[in-house]
mmCIF file of C-alpha atoms in Angstrom:
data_model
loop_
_atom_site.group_PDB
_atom_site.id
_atom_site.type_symbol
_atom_site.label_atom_id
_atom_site.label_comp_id
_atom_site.label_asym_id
_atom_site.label_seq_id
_atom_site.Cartn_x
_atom_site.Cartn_y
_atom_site.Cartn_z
ATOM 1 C CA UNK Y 124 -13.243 -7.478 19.842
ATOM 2 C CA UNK Y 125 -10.080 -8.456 21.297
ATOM 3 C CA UNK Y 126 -9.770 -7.419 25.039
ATOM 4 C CA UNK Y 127 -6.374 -7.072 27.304
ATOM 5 C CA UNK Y 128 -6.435 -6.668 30.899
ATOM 6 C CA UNK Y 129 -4.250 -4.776 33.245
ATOM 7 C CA UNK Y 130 -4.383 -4.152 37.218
ATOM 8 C CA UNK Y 131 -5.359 -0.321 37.162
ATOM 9 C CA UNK Y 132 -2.832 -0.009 39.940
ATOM 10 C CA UNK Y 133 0.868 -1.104 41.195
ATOM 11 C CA UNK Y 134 2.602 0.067 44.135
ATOM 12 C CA UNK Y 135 6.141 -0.419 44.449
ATOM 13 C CA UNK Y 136 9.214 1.017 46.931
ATOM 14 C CA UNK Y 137 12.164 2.599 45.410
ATOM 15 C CA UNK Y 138 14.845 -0.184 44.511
ATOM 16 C CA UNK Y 139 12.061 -2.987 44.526
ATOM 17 C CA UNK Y 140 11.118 -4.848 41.597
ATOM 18 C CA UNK Y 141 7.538 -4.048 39.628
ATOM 19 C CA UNK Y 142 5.171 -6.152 37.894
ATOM 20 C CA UNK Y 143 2.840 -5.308 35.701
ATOM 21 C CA UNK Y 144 0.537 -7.909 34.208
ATOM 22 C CA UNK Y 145 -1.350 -7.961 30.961
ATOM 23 C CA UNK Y 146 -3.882 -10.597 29.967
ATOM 24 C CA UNK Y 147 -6.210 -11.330 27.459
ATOM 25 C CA UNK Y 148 -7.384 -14.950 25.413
ATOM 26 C CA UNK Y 149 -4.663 -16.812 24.491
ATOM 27 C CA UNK Y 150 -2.481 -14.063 24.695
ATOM 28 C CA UNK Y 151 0.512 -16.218 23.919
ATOM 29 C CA UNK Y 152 -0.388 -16.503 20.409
ATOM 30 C CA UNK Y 153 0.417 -12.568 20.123
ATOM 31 C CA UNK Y 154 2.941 -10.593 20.055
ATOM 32 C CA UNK Y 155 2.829 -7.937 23.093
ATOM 33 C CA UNK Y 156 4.364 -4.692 23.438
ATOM 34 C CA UNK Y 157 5.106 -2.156 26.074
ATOM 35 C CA UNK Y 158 4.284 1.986 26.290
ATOM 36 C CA UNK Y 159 4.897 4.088 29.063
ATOM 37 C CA UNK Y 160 3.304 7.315 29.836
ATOM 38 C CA UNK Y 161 4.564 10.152 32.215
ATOM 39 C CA UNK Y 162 1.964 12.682 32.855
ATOM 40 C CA UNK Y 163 0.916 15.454 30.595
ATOM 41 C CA UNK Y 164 3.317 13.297 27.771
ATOM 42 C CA UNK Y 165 2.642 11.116 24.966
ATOM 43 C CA UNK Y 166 3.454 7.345 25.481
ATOM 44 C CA UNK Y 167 6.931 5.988 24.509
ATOM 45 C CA UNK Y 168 7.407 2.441 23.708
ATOM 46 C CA UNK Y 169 9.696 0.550 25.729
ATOM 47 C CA UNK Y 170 9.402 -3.144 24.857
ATOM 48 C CA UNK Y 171 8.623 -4.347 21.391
ATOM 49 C CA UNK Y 172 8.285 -8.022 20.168
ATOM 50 C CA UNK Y 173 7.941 -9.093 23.317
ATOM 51 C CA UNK Y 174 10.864 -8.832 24.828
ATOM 52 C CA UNK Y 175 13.072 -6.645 22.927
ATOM 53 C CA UNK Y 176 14.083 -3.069 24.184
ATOM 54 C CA UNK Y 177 14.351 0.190 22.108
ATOM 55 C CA UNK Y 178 17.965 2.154 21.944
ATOM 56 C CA UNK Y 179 17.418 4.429 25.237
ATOM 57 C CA UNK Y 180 15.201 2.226 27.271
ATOM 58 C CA UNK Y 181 17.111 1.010 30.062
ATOM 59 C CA UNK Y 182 18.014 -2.905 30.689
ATOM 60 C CA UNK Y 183 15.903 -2.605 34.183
ATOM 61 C CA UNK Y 184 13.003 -2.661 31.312
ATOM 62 C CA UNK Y 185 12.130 -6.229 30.366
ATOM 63 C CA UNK Y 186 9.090 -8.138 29.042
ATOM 64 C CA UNK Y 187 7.763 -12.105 29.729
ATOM 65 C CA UNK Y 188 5.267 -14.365 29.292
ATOM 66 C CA UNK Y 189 4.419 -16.876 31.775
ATOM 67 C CA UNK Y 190 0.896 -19.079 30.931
ATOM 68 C CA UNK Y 191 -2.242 -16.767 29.771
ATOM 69 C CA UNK Y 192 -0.085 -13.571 30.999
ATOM 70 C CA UNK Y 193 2.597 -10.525 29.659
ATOM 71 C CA UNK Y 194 4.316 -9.054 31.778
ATOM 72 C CA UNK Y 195 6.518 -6.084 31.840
ATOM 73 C CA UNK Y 196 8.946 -6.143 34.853
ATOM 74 C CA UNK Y 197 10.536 -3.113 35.934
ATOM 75 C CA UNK Y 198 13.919 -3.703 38.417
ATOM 76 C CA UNK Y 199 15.610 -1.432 40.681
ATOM 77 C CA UNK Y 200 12.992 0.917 40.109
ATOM 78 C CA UNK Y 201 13.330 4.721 40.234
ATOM 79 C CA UNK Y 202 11.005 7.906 40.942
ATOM 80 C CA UNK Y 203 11.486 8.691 37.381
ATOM 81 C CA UNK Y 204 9.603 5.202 36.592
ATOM 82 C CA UNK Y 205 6.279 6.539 38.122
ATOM 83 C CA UNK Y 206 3.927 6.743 35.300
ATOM 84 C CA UNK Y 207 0.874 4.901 33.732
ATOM 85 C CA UNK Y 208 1.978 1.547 31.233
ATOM 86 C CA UNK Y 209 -0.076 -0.013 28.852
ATOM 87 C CA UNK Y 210 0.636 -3.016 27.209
ATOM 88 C CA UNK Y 211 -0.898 -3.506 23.675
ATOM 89 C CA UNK Y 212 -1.359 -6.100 20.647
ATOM 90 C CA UNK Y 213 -2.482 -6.364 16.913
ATOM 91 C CA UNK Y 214 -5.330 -8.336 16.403
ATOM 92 C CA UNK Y 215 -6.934 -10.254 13.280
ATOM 93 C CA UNK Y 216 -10.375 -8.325 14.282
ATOM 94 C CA UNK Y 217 -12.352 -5.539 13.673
ATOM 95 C CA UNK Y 218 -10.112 -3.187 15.405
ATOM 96 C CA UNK Y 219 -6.688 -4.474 14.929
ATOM 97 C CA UNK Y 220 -4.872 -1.942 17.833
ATOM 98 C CA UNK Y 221 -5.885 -3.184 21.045
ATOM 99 C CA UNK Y 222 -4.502 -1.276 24.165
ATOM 100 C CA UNK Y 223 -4.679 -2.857 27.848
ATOM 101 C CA UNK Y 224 -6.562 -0.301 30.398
ATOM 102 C CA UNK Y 225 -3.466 0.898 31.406
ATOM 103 C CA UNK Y 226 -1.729 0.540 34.971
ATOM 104 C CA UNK Y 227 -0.646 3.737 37.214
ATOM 105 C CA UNK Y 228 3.005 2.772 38.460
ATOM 106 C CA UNK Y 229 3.613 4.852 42.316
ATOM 107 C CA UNK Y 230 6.898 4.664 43.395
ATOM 108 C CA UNK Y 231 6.300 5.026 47.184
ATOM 109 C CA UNK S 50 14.855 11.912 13.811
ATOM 110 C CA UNK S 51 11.219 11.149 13.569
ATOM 111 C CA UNK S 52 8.696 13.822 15.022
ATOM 112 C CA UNK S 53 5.020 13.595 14.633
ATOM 113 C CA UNK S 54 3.164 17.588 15.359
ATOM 114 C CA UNK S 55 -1.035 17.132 16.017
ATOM 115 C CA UNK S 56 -2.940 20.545 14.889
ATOM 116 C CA UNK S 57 -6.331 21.798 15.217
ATOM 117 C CA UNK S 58 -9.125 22.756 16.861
ATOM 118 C CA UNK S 59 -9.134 22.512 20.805
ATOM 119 C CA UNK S 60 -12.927 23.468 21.105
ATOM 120 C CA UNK S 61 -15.617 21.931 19.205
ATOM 121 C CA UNK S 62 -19.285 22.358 19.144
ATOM 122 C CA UNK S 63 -21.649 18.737 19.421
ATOM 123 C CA UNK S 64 -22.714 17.900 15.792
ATOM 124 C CA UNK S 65 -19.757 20.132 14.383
ATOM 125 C CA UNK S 66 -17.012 18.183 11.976
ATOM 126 C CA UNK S 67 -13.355 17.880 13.512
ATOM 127 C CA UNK S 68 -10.534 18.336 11.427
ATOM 128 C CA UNK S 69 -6.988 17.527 13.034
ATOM 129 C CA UNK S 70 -3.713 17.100 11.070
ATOM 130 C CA UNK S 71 -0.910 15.614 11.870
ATOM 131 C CA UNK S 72 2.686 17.221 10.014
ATOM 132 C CA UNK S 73 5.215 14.849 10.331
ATOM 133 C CA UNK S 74 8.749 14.772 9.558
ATOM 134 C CA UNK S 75 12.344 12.910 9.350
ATOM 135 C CA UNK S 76 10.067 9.986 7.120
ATOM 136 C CA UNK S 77 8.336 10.355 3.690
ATOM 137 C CA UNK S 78 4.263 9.381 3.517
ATOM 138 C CA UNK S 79 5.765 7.826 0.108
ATOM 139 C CA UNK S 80 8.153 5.089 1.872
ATOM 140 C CA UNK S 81 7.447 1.706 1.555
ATOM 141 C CA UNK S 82 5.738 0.481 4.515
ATOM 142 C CA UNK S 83 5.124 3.552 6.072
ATOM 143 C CA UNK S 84 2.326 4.412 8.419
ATOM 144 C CA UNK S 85 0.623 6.708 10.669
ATOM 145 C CA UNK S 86 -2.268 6.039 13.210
ATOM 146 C CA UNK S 87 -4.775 8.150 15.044
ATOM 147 C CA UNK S 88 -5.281 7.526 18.960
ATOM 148 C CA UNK S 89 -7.606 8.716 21.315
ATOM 149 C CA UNK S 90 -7.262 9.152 25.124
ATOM 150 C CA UNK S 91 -10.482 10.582 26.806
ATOM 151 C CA UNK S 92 -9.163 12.076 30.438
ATOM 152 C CA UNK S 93 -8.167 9.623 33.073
ATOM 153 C CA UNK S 94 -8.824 6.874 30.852
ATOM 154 C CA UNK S 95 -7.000 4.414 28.563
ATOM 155 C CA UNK S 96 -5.827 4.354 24.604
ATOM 156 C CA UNK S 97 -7.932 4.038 21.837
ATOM 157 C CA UNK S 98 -7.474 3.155 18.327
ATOM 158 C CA UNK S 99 -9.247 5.362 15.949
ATOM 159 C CA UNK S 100 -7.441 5.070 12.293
ATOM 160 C CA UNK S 101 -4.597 4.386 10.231
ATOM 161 C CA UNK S 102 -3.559 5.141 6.611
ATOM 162 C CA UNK S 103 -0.446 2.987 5.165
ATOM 163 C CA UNK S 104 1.683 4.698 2.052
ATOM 164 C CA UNK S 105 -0.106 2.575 -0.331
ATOM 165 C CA UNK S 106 -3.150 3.968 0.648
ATOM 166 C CA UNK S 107 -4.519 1.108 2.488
ATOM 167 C CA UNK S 108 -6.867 2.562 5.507
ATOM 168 C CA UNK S 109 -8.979 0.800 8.458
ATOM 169 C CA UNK S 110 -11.348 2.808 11.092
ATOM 170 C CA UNK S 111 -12.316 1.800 14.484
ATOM 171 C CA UNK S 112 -15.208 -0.192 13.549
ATOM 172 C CA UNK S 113 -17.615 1.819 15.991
ATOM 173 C CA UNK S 114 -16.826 5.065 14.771
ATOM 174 C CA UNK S 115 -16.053 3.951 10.911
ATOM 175 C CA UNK S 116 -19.487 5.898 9.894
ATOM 176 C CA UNK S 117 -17.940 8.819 11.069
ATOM 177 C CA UNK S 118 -14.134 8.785 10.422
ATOM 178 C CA UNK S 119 -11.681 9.766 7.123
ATOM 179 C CA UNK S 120 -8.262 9.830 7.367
ATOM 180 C CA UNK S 121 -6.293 10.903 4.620
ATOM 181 C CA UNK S 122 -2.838 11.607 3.564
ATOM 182 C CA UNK S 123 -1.262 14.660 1.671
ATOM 183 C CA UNK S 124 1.929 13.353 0.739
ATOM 184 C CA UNK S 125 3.645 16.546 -0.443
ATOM 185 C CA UNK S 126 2.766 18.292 2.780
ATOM 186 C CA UNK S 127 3.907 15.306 4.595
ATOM 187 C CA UNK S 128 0.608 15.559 6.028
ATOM 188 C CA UNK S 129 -2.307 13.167 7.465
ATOM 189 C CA UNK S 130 -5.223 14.235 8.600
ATOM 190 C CA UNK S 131 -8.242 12.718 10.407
ATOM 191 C CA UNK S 132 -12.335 14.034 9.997
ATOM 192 C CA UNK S 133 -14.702 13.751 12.421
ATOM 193 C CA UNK S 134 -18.186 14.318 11.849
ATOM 194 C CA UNK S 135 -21.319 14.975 14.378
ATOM 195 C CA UNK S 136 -18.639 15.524 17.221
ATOM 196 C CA UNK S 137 -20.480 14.481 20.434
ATOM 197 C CA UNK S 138 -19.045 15.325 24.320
ATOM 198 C CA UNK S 139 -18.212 11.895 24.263
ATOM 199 C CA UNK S 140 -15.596 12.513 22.036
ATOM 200 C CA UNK S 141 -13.652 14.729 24.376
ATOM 201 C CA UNK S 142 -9.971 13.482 24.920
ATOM 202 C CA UNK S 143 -6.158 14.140 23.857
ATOM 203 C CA UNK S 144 -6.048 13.100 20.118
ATOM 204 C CA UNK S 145 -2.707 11.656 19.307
ATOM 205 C CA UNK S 146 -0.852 10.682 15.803
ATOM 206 C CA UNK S 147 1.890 8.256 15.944
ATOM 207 C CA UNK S 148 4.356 6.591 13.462
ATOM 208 C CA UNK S 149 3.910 3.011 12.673
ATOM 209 C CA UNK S 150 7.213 0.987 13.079
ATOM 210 C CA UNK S 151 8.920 -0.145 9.973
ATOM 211 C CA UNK S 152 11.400 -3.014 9.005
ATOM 212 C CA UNK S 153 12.802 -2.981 5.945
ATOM 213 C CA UNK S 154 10.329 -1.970 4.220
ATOM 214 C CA UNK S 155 7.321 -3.805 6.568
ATOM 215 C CA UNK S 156 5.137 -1.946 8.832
ATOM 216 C CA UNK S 157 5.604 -3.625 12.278
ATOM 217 C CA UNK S 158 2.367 -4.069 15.113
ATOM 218 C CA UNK S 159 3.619 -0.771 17.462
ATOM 219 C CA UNK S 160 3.539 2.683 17.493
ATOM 220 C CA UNK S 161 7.174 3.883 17.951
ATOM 221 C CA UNK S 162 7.106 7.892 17.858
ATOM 222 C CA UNK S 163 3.964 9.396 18.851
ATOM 223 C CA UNK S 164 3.189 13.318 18.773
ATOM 224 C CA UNK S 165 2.362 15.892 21.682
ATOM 225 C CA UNK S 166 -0.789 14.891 21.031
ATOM 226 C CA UNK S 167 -4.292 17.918 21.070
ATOM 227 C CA UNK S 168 -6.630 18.023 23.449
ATOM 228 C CA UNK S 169 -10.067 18.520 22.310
ATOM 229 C CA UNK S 170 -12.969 19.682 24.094
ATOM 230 C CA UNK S 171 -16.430 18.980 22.813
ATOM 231 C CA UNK S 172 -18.694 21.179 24.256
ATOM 232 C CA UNK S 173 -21.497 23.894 23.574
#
């Protein structure tokens, strides 16, 4: 089955720019999207189709593609951005929901 | 305004059936398009697709735990619920439901409400 990969961890200092990659087989034939996940909560999506945001999700939320990688960039980053984010796709497979490992965000 | 509400057991005994439901609301089970997965997270660790049951009925299962998984929908209840049989430890882990995202009409690839989610404990 389909796999996606994430770093399990990114550190990153208040106002800085984060990265968070996603990768997986010729991921640019999917469509990627975006959850975040604040301790002890359930995950909320905050990019969809890519690159598009949901009503509520700040524009310092944004999603790219750049060769075999996703990536969900987070700018000017806050304490309130500290959680885990997994990226995820629908595959043609066996099990068509395919979540990344997830990668803990720590706002220094 | 979509909410999703997980309910059920939080202890289970190995080999026991699991029974969680999942009451949703602010969306009929009836609508076009309209669909609601299961999700497991076992602690510290990642997602993981377990189900999902579309308004016409349609259903898939994770394909390693299809032997052992029914989902189901009541649509009067506005309920879905998920069965687990021969529960093993393994199977410990916050059990989520979430709503699939619809277009006019056409479910979309993401999950974009989610419930509380239940955490379940498998254990003698």
């Amino acid at each position: 089955s389909y796999v996606l990969t994430q770093p399990p961890s990114v550190s990153v200092a208040p106002g800085q720019t984060a990265r968070i990659s996603c990768g997986g087989d010729n991921i640019g034939s999917k469509t990627v999207y975006w959850y975040q996940q604040k301790p002890g909560q359930a995950p909320v999506v905050v990019i969809y189709d890519d690159t598009s945001r949901p009503s509520g999700i700040p524009d310092r939320f944004s999603g790219s593609f750049s060769g075999n990688m996703a990536t969900l960039t987070i700018r000017r980053v806050e304490a309130g951005d500290e959680a885990d984010y997994y990226c995820q796709v629908w595959d043609t497979g066996d099990d068509p929901w395919v979540f990344g490992g997830g990668t803990k965000l720590t706002v220094l | 305004q979509v909410t999703l509400k997980e309910s059920g057991p939080v202890v289970v005994k190995p080999t026991e059936t699991l029974t969680l439901t999942c009451t949703v609301s602010g969306f009929s089970l009836r609508n076009a398009g309209t669909g609601v997965s299961w999700i497991r997270q076992p602690p510290g660790k990642s997602l993981v697709w377990l189900a999902h049951i579309f308004s016409n009925g349609e259903k898939s299962y994770r394909k390693s735990l299809r032997s052992r998984l029914t989902i189901s929908k009541e649509t009067s209840k506005s309920q879905v619920a998920l069965t687990m049989t021969n529960v093993d430890p393994a199977d410990t882990g916050t059990y989520y439901c979430a709503h699939i995202a619809v277009l006019s009409g056409i479910p979309q690839n993401y999950l974009d409400s989610w419930g509380q989610g239940i955490l379940v404990t498998v254990s003698s």
